Short mmCIF file of N, CA and C in Angstrom, two decimals:
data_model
loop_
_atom_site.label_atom_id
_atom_site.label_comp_id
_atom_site.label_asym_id
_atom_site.label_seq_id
_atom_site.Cartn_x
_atom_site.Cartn_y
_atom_site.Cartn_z
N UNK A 1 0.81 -1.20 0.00
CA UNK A 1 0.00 0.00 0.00
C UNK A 1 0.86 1.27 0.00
N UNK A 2 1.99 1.17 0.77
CA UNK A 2 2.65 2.39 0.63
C UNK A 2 3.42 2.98 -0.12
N UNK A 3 3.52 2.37 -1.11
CA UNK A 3 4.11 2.61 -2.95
C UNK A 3 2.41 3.35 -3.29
N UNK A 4 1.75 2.73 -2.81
CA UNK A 4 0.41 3.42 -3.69
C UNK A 4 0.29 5.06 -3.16
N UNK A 5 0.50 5.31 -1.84
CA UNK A 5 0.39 6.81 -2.12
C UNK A 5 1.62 7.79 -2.75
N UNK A 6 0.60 8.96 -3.35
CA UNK A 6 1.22 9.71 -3.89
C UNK A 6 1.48 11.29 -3.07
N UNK A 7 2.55 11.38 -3.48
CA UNK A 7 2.62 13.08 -2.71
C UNK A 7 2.35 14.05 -3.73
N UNK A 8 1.29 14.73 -3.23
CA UNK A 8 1.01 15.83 -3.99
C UNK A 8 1.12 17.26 -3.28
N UNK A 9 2.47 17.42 -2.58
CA UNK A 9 2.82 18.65 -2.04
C UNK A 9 2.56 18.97 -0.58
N UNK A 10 2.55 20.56 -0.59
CA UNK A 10 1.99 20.89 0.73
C UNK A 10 2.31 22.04 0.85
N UNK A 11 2.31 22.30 2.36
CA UNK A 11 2.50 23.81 2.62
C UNK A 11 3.27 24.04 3.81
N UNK A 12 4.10 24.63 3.86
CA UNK A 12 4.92 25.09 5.49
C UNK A 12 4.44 26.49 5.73
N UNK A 13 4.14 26.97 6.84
CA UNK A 13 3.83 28.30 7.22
C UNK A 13 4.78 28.23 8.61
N UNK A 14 5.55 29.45 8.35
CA UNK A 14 6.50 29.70 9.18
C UNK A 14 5.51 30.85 10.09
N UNK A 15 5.76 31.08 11.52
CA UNK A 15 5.36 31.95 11.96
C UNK A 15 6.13 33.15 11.86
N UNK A 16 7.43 33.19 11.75
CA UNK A 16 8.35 34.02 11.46
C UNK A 16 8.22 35.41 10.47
N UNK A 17 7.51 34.53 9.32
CA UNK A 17 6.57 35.79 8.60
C UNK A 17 5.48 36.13 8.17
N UNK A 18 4.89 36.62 9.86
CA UNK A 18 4.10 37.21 9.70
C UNK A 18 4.61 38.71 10.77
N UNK A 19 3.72 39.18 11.15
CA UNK A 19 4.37 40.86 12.54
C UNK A 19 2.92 39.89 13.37
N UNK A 20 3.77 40.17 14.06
CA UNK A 20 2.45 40.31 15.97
C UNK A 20 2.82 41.51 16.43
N UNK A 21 1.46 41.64 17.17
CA UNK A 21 1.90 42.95 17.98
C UNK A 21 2.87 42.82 19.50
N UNK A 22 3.37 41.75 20.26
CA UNK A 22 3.80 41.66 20.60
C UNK A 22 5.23 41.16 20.32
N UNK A 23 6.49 41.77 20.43
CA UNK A 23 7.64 41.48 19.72
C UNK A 23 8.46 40.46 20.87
N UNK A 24 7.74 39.83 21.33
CA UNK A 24 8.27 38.89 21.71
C UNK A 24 7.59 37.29 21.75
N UNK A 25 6.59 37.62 20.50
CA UNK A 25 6.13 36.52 20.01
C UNK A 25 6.91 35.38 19.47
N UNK A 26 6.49 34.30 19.48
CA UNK A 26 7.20 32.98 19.30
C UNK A 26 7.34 33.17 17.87
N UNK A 27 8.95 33.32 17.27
CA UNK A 27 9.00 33.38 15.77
C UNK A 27 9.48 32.11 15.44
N UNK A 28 9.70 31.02 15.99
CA UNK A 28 10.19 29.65 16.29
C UNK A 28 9.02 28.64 16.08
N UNK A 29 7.75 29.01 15.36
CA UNK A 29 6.70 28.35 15.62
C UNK A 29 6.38 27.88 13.64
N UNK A 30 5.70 26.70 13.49
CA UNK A 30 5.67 26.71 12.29
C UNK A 30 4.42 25.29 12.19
N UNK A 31 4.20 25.36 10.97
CA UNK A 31 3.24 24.14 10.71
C UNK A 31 3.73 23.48 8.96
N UNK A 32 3.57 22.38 8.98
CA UNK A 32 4.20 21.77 7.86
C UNK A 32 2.44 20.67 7.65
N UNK A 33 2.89 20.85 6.32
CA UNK A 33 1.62 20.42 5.58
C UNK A 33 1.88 19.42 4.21
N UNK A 34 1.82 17.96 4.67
CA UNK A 34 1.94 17.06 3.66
C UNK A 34 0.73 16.32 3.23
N UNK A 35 0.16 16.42 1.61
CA UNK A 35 -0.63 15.76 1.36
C UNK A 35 -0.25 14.82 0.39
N UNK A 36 -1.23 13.45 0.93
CA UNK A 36 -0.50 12.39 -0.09
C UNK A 36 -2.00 11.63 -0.42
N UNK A 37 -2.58 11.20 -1.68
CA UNK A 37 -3.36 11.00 -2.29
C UNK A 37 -3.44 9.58 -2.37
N UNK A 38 -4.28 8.09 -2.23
CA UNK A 38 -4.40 7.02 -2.02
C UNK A 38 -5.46 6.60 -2.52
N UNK A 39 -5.28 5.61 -3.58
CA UNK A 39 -6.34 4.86 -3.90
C UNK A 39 -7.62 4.69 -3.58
N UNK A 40 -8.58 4.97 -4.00
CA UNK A 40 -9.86 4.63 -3.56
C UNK A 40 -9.84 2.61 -3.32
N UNK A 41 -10.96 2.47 -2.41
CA UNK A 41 -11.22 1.37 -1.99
C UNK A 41 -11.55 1.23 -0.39
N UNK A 42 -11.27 -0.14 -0.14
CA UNK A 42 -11.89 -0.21 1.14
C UNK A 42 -10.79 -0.63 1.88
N UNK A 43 -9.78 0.05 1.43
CA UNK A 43 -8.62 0.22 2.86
C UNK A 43 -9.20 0.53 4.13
N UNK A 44 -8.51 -0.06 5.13
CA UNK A 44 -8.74 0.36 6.50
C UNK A 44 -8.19 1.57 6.70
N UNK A 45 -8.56 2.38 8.26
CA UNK A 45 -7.38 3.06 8.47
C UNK A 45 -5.71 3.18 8.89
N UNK A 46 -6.07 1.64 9.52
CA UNK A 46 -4.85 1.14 10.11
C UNK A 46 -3.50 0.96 8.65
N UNK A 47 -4.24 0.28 7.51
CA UNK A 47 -3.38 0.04 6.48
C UNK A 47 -2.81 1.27 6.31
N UNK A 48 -3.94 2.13 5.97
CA UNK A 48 -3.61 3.72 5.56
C UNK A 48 -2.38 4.61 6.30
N UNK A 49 -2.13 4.36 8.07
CA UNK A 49 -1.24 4.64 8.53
C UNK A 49 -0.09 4.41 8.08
N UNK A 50 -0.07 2.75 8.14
CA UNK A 50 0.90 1.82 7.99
C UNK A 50 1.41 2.35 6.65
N UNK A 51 0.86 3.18 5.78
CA UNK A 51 0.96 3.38 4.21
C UNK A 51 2.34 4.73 4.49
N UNK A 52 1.25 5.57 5.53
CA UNK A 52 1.92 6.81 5.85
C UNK A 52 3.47 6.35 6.16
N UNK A 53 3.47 5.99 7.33
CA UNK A 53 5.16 5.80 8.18
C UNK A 53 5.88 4.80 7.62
N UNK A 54 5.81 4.08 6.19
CA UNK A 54 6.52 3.62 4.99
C UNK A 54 6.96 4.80 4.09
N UNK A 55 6.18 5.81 3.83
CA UNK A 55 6.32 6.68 2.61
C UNK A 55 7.51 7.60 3.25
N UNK A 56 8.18 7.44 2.26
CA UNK A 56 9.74 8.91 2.22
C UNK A 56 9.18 10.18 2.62
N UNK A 57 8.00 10.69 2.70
CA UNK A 57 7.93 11.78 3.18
C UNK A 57 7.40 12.07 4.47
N UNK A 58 7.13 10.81 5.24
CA UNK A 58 7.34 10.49 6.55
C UNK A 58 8.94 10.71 7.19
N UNK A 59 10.02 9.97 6.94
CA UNK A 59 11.10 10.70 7.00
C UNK A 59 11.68 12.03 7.02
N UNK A 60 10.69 12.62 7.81
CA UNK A 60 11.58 14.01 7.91
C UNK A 60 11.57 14.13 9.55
N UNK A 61 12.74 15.02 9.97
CA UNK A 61 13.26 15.18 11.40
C UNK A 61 12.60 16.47 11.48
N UNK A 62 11.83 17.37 10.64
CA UNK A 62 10.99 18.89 10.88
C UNK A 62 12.10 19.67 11.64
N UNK A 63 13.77 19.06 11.44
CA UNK A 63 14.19 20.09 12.25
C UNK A 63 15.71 21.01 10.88
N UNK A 64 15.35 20.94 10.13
CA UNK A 64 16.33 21.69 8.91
C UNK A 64 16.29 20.74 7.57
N UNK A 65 16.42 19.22 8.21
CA UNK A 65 16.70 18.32 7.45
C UNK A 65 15.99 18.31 6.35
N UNK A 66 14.74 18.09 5.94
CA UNK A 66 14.05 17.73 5.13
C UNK A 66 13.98 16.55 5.49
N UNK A 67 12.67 15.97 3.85
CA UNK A 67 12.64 14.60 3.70
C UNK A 67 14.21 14.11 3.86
N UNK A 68 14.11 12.72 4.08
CA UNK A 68 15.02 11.46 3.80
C UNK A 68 14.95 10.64 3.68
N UNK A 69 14.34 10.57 2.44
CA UNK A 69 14.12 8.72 1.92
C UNK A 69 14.77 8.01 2.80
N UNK A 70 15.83 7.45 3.15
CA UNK A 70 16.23 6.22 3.91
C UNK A 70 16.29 7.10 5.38
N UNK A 71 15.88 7.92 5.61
CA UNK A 71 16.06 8.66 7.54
C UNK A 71 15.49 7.67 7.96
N UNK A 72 16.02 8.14 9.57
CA UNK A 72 15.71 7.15 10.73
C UNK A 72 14.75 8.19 11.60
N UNK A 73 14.57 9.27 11.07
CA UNK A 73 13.89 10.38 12.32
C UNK A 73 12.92 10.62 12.13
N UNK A 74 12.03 10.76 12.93
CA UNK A 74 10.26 11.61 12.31
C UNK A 74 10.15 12.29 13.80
N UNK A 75 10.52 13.59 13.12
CA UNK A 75 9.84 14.63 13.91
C UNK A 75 11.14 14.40 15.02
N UNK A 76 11.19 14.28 16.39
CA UNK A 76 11.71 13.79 17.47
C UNK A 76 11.61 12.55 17.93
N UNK A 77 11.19 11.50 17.36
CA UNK A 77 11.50 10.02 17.23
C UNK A 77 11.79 9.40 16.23
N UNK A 78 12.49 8.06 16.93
CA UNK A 78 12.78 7.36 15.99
C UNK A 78 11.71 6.76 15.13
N UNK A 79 12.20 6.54 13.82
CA UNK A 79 10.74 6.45 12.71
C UNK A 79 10.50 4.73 13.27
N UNK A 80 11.23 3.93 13.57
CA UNK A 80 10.69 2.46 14.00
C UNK A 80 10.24 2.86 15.36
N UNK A 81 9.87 3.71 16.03
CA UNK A 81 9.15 3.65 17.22
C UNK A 81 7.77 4.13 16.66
N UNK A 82 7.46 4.92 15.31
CA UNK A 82 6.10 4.98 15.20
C UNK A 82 5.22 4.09 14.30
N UNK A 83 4.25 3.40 15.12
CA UNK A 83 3.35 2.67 14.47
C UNK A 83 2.05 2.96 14.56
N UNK A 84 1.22 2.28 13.49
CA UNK A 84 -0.14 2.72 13.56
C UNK A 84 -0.85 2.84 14.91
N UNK A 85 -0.61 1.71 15.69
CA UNK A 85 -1.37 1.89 16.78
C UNK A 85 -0.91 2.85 18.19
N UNK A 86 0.25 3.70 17.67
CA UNK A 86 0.50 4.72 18.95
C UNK A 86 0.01 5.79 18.23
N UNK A 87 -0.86 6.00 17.28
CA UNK A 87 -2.08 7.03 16.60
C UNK A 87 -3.38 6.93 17.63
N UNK A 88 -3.61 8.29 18.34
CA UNK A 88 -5.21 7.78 19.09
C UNK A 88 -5.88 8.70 18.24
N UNK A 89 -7.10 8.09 17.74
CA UNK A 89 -8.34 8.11 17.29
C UNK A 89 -8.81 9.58 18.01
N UNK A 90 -9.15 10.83 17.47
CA UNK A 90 -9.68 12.18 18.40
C UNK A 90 -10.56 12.56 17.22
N UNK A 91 -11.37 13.61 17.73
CA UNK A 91 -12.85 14.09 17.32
C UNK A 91 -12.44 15.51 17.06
N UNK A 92 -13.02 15.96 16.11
CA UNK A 92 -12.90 17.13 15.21
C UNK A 92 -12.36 18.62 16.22
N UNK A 93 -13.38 18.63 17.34
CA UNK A 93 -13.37 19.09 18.84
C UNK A 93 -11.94 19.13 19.47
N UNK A 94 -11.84 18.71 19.35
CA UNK A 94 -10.73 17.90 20.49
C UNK A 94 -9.40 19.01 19.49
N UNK A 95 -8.93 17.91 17.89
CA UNK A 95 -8.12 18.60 17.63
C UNK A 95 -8.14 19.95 17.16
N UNK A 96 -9.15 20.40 17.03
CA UNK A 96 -9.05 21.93 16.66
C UNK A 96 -8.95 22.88 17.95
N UNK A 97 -9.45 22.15 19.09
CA UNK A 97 -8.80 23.27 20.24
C UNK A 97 -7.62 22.70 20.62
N UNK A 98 -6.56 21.92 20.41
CA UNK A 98 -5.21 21.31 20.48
C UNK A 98 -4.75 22.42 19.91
N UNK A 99 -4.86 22.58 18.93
CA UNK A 99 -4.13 23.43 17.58
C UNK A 99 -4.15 24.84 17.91
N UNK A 100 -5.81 25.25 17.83
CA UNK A 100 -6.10 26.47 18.39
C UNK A 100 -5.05 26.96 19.48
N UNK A 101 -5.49 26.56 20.70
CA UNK A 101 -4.38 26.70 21.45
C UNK A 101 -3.08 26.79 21.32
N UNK A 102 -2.42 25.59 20.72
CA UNK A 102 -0.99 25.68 20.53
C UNK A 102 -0.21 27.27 19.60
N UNK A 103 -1.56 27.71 18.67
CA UNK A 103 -1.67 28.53 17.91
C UNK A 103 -1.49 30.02 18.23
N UNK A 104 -1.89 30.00 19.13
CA UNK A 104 -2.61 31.24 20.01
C UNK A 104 -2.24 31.38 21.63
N UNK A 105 -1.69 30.43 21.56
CA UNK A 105 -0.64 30.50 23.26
C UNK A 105 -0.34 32.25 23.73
N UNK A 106 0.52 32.35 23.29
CA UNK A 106 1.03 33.84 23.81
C UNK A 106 0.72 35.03 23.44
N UNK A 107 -0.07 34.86 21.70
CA UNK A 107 -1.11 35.88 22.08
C UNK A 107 -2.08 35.67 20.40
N UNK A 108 -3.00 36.28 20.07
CA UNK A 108 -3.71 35.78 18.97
C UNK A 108 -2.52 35.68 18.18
N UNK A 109 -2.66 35.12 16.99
CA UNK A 109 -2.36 35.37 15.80
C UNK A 109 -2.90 36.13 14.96
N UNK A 110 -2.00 37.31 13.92
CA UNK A 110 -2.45 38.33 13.49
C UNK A 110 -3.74 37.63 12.06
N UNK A 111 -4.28 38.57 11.74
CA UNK A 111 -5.17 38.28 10.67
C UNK A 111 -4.93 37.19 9.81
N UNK A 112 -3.66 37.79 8.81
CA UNK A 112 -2.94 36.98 7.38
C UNK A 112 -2.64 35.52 7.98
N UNK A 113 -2.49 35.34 9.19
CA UNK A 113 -1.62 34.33 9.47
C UNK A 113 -2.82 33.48 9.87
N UNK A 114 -3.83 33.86 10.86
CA UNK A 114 -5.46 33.40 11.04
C UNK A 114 -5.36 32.87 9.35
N UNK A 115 -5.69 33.53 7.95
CA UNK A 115 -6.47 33.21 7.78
C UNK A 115 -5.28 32.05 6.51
N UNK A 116 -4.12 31.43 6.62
CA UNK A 116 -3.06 30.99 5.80
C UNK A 116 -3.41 29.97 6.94
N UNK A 117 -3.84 29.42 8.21
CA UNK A 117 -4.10 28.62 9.24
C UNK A 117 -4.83 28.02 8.99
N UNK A 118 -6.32 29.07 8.44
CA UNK A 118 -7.78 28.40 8.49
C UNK A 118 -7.10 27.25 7.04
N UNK A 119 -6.84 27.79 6.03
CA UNK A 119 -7.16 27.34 4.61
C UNK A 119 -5.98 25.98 4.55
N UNK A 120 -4.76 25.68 5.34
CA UNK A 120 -3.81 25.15 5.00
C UNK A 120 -4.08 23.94 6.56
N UNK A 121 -4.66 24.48 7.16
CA UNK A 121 -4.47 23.18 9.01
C UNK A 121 -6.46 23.44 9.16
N UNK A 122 -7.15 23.83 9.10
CA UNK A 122 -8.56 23.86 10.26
C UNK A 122 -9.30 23.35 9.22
N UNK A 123 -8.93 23.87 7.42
CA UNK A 123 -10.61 23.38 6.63
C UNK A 123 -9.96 21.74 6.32
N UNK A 124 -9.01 22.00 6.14
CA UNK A 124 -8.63 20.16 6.40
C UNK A 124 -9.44 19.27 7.40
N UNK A 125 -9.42 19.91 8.75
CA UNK A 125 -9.22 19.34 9.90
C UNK A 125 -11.04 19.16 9.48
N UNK A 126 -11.60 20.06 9.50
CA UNK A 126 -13.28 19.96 9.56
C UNK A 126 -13.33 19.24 8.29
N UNK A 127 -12.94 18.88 7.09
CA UNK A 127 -13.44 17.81 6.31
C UNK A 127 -13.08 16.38 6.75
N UNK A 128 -12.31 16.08 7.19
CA UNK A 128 -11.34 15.06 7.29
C UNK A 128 -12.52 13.90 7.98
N UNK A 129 -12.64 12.76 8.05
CA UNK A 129 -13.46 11.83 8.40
C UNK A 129 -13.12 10.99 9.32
N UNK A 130 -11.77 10.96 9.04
CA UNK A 130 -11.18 10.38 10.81
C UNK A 130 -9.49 11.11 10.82
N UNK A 131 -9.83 11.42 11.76
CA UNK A 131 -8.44 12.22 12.60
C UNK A 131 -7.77 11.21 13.73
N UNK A 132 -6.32 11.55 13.24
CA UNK A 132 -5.60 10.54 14.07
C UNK A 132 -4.70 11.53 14.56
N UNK A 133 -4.38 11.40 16.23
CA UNK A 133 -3.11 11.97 17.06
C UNK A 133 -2.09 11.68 17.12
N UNK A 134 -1.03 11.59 17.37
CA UNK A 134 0.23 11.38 17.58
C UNK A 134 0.33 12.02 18.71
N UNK A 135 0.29 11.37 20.07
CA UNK A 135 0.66 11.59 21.37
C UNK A 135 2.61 11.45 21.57
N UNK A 136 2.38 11.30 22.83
CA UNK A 136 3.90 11.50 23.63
C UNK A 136 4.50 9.54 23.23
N UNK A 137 5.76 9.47 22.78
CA UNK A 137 5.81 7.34 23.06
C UNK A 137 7.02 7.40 23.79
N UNK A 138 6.95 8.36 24.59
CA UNK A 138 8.17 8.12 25.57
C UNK A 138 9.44 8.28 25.16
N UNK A 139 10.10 8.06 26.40
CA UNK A 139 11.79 8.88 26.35
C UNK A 139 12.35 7.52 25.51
N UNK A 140 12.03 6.44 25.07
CA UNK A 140 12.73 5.72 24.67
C UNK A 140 12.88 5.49 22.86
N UNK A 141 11.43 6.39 22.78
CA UNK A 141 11.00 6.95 21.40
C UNK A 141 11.90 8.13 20.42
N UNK A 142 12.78 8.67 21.97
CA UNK A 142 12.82 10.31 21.41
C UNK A 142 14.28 9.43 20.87
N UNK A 143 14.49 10.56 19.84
CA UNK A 143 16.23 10.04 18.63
C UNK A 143 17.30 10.51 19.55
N UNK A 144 18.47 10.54 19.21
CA UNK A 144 19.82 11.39 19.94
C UNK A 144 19.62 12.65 20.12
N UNK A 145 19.22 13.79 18.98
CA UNK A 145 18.46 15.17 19.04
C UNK A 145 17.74 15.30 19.34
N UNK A 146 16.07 14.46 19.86
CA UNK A 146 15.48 14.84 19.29
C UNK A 146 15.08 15.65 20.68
N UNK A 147 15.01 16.25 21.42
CA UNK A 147 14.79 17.06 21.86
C UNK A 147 14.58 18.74 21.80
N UNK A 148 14.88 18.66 20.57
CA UNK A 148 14.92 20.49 19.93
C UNK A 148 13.71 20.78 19.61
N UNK A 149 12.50 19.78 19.60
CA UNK A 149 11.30 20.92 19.96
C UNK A 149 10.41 20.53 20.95
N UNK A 150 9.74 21.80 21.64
CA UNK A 150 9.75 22.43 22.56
C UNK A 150 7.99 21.77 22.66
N UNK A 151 7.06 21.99 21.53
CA UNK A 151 5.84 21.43 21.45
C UNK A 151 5.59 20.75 19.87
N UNK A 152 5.76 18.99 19.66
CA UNK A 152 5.16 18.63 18.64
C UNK A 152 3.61 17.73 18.33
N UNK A 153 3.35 18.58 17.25
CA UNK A 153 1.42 18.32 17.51
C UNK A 153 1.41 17.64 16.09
N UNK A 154 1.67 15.86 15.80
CA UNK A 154 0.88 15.69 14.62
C UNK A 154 -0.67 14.95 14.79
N UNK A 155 -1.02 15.69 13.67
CA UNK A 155 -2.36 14.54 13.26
C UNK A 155 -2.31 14.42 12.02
N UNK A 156 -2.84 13.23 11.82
CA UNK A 156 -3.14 12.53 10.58
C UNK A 156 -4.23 12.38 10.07
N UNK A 157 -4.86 13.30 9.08
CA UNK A 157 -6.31 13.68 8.79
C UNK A 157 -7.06 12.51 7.41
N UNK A 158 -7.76 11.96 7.32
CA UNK A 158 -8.04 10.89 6.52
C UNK A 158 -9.25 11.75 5.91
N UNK A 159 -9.31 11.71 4.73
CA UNK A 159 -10.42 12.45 3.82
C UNK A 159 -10.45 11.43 2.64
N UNK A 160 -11.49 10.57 3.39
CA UNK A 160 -11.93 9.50 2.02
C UNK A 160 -12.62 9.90 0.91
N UNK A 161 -13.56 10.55 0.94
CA UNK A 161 -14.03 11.27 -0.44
C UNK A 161 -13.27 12.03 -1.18
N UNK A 162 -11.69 12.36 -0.39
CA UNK A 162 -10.98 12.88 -1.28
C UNK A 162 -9.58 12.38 -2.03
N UNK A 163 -9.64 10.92 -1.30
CA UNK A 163 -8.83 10.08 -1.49
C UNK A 163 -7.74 10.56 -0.98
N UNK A 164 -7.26 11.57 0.40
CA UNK A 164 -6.45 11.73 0.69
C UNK A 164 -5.99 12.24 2.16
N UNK A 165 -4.94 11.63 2.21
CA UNK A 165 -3.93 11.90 3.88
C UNK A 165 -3.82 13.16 3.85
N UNK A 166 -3.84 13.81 5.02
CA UNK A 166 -3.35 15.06 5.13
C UNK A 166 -2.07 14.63 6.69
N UNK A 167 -0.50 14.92 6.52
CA UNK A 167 0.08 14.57 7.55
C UNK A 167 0.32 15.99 7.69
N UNK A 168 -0.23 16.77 9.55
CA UNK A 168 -0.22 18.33 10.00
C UNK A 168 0.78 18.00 10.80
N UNK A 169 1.69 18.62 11.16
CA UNK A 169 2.69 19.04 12.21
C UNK A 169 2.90 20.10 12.28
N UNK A 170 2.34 20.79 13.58
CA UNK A 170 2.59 22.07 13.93
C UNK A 170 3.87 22.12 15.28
N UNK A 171 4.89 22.35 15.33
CA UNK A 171 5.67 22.44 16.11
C UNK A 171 6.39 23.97 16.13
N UNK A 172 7.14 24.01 17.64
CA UNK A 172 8.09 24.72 18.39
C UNK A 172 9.43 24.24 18.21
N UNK A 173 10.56 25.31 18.00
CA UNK A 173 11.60 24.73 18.19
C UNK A 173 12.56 25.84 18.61
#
């Protein structure tokens, strides 16, 4: 299955450029946006994961590196510590005030950046048909580095009528 998805891009939004009115806003803040497109059928979701953390563009450390086809890092763990089932299952609710929050911590976010949020992380999030978390898998999870960020938030957005993954990571570093 995981030869079958395709990457069809994405989006990074740096917080860096945008202005807040407070100048001691977090310019260290960012969201990365991978969409990858999958066969119609009656895949599970579990396969569908399993599809994700095979595909090369799972391999990225979100910390300069980029992708790496053969990497060992995702995000701040090691990529063999993530499997489908350390994904918990959350409700539309749930992750949009995760995000929200993480978003809006220290103080709103200005307009442009609200509305490059809504269109690239929230109208995803409200189509999506099942949303998957990526919680904490422990200190035995984290890589040699991986400690350089500060807050990492993925979910894994499943949009079957659109035949496609959405992988969100909004992190601190």
């Amino acid at each position: 299955m995981q030869n079958e998805l395709t990457h069809e891009g994405g989006a990074f939004i740096n917080f860096r450029n945008y202005t807040f009115q407070d100048s001691k806003s977090p310019a260290f803040r960012w969201v990365d946006v991978k969409r990858l497109r999958f066969p119609g059928g009656s895949v599970g979701d579990t396969e569908l994961l399993a599809a994700l953390i095979g595909h090369e563009q799972f391999r990225d450390d979100y910390a300069g590196g980029g992708v790496l086809p053969d990497g060992l890092r995702h995000g701040p763990y090691w990529v063999r510590a993530v499997t489908p089932d350390v994904y918990e299952s959350v409700d539309r609710e749930k992750s949009d005030r995760i995000l929200r929050e993480w978003a809006n911590r220290f103080e709103d976010v200005p307009a442009d950046l609200a509305r490059d949020l809504q269109r690239e992380m929230f109208d995803p999030l409200a189509v999506a048909g099942h949303i998957y978390h990526l919680g904490e898998l422990g200190d035995e999870a984290i890589h040699d580095w991986g400690g350089v960020h500060t807050d990492f938030h993925e979910f894994v957005l499943i949009d079957r009528s659109a035949e496609r993954i959405t992988l969100l990571v909004a992190a601190d570093d």
